XYZ file of C-alpha atoms in Angstrom:
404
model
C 0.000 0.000 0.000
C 2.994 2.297 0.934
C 3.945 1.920 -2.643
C 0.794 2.196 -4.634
C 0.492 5.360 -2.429
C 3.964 6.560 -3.307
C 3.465 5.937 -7.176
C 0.478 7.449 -7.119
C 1.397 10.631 -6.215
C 4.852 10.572 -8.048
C 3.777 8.781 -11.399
C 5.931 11.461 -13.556
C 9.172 8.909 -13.655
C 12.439 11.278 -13.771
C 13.709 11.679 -17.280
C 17.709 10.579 -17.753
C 19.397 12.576 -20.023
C 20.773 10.410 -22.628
C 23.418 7.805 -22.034
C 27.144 8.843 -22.062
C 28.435 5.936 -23.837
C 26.350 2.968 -26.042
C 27.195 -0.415 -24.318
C 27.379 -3.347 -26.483
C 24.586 -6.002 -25.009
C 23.629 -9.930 -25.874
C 20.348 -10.177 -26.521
C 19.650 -13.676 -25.172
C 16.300 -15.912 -26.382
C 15.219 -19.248 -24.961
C 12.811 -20.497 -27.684
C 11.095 -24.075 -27.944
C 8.986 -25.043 -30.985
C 8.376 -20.880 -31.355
C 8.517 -20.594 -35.786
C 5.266 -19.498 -36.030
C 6.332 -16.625 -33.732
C 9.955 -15.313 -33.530
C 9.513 -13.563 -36.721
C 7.873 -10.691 -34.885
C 10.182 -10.023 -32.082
C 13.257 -10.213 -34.454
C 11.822 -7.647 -36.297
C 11.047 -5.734 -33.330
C 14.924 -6.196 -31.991
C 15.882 -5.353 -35.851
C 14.261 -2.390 -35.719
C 15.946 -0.915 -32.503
C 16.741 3.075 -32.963
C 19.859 1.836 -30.764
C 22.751 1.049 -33.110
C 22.415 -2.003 -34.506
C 26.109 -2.862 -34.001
C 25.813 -2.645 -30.639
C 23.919 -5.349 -29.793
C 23.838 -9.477 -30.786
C 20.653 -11.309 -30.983
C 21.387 -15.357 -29.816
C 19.050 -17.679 -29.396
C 19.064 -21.162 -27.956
C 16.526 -23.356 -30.392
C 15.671 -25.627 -27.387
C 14.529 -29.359 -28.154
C 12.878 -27.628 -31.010
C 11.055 -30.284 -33.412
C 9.867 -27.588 -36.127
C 12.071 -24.718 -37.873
C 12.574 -22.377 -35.374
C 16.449 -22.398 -35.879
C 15.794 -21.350 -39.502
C 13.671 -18.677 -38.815
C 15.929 -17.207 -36.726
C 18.942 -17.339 -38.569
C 17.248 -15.507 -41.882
C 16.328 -12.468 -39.855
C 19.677 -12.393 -38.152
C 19.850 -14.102 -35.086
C 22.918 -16.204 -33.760
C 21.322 -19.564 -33.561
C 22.524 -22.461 -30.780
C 20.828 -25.978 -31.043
C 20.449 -27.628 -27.965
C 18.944 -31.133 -27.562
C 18.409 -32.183 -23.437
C 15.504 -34.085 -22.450
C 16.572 -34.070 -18.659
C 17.553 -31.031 -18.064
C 14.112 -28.674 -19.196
C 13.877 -25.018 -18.573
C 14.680 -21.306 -19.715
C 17.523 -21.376 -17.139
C 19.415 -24.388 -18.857
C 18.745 -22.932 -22.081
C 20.356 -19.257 -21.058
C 23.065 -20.759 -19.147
C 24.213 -22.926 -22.261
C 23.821 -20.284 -24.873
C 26.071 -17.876 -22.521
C 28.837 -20.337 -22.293
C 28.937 -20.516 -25.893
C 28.643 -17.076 -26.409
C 32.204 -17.369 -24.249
C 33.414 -19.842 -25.950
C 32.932 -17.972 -29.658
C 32.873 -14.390 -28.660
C 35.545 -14.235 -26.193
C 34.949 -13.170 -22.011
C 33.538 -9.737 -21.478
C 33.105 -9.106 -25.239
C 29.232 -8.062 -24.156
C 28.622 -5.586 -21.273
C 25.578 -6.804 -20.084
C 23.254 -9.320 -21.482
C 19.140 -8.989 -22.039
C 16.622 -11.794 -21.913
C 13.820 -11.911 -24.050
C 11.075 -14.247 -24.372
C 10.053 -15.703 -27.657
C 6.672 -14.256 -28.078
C 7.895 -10.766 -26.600
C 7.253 -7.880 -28.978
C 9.893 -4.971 -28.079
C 8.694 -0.908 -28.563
C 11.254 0.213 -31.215
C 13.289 2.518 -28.195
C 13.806 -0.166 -25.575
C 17.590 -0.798 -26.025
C 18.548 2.940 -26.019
C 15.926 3.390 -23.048
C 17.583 0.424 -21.103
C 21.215 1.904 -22.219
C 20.235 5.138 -20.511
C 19.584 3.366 -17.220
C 22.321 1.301 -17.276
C 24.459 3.459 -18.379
C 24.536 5.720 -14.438
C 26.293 2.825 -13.545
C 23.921 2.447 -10.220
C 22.497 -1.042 -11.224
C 23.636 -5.071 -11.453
C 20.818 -5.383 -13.523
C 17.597 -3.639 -14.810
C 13.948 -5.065 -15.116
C 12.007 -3.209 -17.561
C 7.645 -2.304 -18.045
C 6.141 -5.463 -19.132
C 2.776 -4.253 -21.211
C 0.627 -7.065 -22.836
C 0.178 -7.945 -26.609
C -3.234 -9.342 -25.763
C -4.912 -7.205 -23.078
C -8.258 -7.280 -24.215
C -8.474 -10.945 -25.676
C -10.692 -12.437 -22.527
C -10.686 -11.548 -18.930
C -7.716 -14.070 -18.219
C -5.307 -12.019 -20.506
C -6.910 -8.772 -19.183
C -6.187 -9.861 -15.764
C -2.550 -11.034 -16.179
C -2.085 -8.266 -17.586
C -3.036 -5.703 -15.160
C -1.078 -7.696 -12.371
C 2.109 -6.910 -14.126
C 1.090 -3.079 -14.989
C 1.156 -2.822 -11.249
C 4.424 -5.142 -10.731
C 6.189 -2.436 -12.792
C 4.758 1.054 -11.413
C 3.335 -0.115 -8.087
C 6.025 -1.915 -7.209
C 9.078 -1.504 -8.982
C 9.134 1.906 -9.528
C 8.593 2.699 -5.502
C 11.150 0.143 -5.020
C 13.835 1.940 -7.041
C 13.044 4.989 -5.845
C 12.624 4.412 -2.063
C 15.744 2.373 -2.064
C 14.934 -0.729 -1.778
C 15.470 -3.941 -4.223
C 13.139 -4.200 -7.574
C 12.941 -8.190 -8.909
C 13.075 -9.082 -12.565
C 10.228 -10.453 -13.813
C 10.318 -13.559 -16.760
C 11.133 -10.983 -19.189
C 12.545 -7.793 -20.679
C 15.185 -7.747 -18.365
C 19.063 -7.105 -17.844
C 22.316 -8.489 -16.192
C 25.689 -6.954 -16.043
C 28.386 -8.941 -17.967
C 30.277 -8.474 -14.385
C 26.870 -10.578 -12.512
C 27.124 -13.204 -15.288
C 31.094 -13.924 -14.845
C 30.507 -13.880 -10.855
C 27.701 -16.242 -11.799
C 29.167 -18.342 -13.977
C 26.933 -17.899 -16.695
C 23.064 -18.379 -15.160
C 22.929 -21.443 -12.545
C 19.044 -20.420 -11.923
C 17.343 -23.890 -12.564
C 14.186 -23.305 -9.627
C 10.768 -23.278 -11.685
C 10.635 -19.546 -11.155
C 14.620 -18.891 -11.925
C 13.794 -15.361 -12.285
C 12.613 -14.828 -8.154
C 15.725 -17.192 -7.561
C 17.797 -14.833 -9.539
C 16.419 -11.637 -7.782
C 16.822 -13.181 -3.767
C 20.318 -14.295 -4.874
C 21.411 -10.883 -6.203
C 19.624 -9.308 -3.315
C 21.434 -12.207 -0.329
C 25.265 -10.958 -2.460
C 24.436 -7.386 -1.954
C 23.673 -6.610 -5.670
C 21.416 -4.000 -7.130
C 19.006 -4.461 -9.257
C 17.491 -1.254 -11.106
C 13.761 -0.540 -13.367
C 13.890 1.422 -16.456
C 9.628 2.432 -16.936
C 10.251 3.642 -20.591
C 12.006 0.277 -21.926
C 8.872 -1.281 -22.777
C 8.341 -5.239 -23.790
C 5.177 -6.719 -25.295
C 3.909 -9.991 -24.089
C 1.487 -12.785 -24.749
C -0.426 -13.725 -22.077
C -2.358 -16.745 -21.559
C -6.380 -16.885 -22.389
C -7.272 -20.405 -21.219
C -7.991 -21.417 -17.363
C -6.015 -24.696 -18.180
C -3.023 -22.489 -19.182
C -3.060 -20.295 -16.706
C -3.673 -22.749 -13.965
C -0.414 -25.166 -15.691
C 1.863 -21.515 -15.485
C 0.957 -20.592 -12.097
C 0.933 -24.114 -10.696
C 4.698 -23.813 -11.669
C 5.313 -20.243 -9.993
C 3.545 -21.763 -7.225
C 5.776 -24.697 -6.969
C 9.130 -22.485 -7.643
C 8.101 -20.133 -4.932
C 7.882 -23.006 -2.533
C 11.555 -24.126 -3.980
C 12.150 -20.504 -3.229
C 11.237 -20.737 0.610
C 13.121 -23.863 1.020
C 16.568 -22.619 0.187
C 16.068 -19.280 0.769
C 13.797 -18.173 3.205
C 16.444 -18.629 6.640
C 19.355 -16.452 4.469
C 16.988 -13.538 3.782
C 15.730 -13.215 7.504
C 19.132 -13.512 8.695
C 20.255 -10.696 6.046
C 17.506 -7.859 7.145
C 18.343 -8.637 10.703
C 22.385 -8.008 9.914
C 22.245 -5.573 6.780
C 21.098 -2.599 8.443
C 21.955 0.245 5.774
C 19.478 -2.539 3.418
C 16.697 -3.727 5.427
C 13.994 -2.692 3.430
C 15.330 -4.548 0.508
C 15.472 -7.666 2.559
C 12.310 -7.019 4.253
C 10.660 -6.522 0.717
C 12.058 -9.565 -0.720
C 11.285 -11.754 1.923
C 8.045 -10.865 1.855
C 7.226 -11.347 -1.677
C 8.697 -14.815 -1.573
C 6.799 -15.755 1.420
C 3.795 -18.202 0.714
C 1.083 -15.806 2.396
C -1.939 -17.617 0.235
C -1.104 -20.905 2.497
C -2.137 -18.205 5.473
C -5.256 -17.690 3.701
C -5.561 -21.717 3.375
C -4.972 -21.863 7.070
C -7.531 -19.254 7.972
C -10.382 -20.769 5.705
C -9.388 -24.015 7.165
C -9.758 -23.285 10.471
C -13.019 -21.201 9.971
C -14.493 -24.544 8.194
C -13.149 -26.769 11.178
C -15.242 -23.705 13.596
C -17.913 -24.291 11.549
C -18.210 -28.321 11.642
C -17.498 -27.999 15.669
C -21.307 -25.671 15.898
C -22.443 -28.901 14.563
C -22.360 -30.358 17.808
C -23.521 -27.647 19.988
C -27.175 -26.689 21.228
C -29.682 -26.299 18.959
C -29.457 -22.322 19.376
C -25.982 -21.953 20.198
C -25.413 -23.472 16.904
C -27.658 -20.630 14.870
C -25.970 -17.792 16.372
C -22.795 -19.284 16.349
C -23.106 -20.636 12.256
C -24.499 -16.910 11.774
C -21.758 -15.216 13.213
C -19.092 -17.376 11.817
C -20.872 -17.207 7.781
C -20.779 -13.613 8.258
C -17.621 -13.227 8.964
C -16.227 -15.206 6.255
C -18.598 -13.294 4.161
C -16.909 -10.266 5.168
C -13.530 -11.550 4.648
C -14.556 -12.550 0.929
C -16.110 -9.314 0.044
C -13.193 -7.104 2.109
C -10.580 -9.476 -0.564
C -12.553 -8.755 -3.736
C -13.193 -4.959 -2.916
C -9.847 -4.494 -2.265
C -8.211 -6.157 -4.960
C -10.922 -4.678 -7.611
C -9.605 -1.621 -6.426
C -5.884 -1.975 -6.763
C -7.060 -3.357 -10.206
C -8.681 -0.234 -11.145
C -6.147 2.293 -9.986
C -3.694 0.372 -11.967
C -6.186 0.612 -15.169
C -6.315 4.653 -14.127
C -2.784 4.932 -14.051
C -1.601 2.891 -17.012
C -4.855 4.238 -19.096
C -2.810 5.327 -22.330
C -0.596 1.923 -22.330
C -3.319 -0.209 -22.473
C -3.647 -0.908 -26.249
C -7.339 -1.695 -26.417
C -10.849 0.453 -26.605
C -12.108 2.360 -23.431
C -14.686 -0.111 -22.283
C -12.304 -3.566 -22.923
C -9.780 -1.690 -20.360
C -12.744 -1.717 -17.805
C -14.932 -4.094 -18.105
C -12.574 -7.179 -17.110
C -11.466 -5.192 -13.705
C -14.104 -6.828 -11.783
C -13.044 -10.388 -12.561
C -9.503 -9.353 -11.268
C -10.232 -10.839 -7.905
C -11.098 -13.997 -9.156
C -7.617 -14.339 -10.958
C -5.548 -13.842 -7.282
C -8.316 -15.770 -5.473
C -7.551 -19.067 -7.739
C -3.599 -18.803 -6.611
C -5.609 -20.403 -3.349
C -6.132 -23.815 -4.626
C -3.288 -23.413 -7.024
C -0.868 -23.176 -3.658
C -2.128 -26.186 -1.795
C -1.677 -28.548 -5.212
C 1.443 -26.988 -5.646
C 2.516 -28.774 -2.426
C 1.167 -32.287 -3.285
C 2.219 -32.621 -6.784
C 5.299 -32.884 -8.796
C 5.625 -30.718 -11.407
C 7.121 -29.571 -14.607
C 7.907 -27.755 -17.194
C 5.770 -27.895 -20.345
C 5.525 -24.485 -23.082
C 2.946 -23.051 -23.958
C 1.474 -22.371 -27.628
C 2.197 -18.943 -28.733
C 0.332 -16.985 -31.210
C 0.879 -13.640 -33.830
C -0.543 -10.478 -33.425
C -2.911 -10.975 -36.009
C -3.975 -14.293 -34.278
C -4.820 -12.813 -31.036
C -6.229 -9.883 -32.559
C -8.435 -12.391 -34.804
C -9.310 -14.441 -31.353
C -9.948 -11.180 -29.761
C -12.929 -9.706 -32.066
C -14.636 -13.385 -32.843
């Protein structure tokens, strides 16, 4: 709330003046099965206003099966084949295409190195927007404004897409400027060349390798910065079986998360005084507060089954006063989160790419979206689960899927 409030009243980010010098980035792609696709960031990434001979595109075709590979390398890319069955997941894929990149290119021939993902459309300034950023020298790495190619397809797409409007101004944004530590985000971000050769190339193999990433940099003391003008577009899922599958995966990395991580980041805001907010922040984020919600449902049901045994009119009042206050709790969680859902909407009004009413009329469903993450968490803890991609359409398709 302290940082809604905050952006809220400062949402005019502070201009940089350009950059003094243009760094020379790797732009690195983890792509899997993605030739219907990877035509259209290419040519977004082609058609940078940052010099062009500045900056590499490589990309990893992953246990590809179709032409992805080909694609690629006819609009330019630097293409690296990589067949592992056991070893699945963006964070194998980046940490084999960087060691070749080493291998070929030589160590420290790239300042810094950017991630895309495959279906990722990029706004035509985002490289000299990120260069600006990078270039005060304040940051490890940079997470950028993740906006949606599909906003207005269903109320699924809507909704994932307002949640990471308000990761990037309601959170990020406060975060950079209060001090404390921002968190990349799947996409559209940036690490140092100096964070990858401390690294080792990326050894982030958790489910959600991006929090991993973000709590590591943050337990080593590492900064990690938000750029609001580099801007990304990305597909997001418009299926409940979809989402469920992506999310049932955050859920279960976040839980990988809390297992290795959670006793090193209390320890660090109780002895990093001068960076206890960043620690605080990140601790909290990583936290698995929807079990809490299990846990208070749980034991509201377990009131509710003990009336069952009491008098006839204890029971009434007591089943009365108990259904209300669930009731209360319910509506308090969907009023609330409708609203953080349509201040985000308010603020982010002229980035949503999609008619007036589409940018409202999903807002209401918002709730529901969060609210799922509450049977999503307690699966997460029973079942074993993996990676598996998921199908990725054009512009023109979701456009087409939009309007039917």
């Amino acid at each position: 709330m302290v940082y809604m409030i905050y952006s809220f009243f400062h949402r005019k980010v502070p201009a940089l003046p350009e950059a003094q010098k243009n760094h020379k980035y790797a732009i690195l792609i983890s792509a899997r099965n993605e030739e219907a696709v990877i035509h259209e960031l290419l040519n977004s990434l082609n058609a940078q206003t940052y010099p062009r001979d500045k900056y590499t595109i490589f990309l990893c075709a992953d246990n590809c099966t179709d032409h992805t590979a080909d694609a690629a390398r006819k609009l330019g890319a630097v293409v690296y084949e990589r067949q592992n069955k056991q070893e699945v997941g963006k964070g194998y894929a980046l940490n084999f295409m960087y060691h070749h990149i080493v291998d070929d290119y030589g160590l420290g021939a790239f300042e810094a190195f950017i991630v895309f993902d495959a279906d990722n459309i990029v706004d035509q300034n985002f490289l000299r927007e990120v260069n600006k950023t990078f270039d005060t020298g304040k940051y490890d790495a940079l997470t950028t404004y993740r906006n949606s190619k599909n906003f207005g397809t269903n109320w699924i797409s809507a909704a994932y897409s307002i949640w990471f409007m308000h990761e990037a101004r309601h959170l990020n944004y406060p975060r950079m400027m209060m001090g404390a530590q921002c968190m990349i985000s799947g996409t559209g971000f940036l690490v140092s060349d100096k964070v990858m050769q401390m690294n080792d190339g990326w050894p982030f193999y958790l489910m959600t390798e991006d929090i991993q990433f973000s709590v590591v940099s943050t337990l080593h003391h590492l900064k990690i910065g938000y750029c609001d003008t580099a801007i990304l577009y990305d597909e997001q899922p418009t299926t409940m079986s979809q989402s469920w599958r992506q999310r049932l995966r955050w859920a279960k990395g976040f839980y990988q998360i809390d297992g290795r991580y959670l006793g090193a980041l209390a320890k660090g805001f109780f002895h990093n005084k001068g960076k206890r907010l960043g620690f605080y922040d990140v601790l909290l984020t990583v936290l698995p507060c929807s079990l809490l919600t299990v846990i208070i449902l749980g034991f509201a049901l377990w009131l509710f089954g003990a009336g069952a045994v009491m008098p006839y009119f204890v029971r009434l009042v007591f089943w009365h006063e108990l259904l209300g206050f669930l009731g209360i709790m319910i509506l308090n969680m969907w009023a609330g989160l409708m609203a953080m859902a349509a201040l985000t909407v308010y603020m982010e009004w002229n980035r949503i790419h999609t008619d007036n009413w589409t940018k409202i009329k999903y807002i209401w469903l918002f709730p529901l979206y969060l609210l799922t993450y509450i049977p999503i968490s307690v699966q997460a803890m029973f079942v074993k689960v993996k990676w598996t991609p998921i199908q990725h359409y054009t512009t023109a398709q979701l456009e087409a899927a939009r309007t039917r």
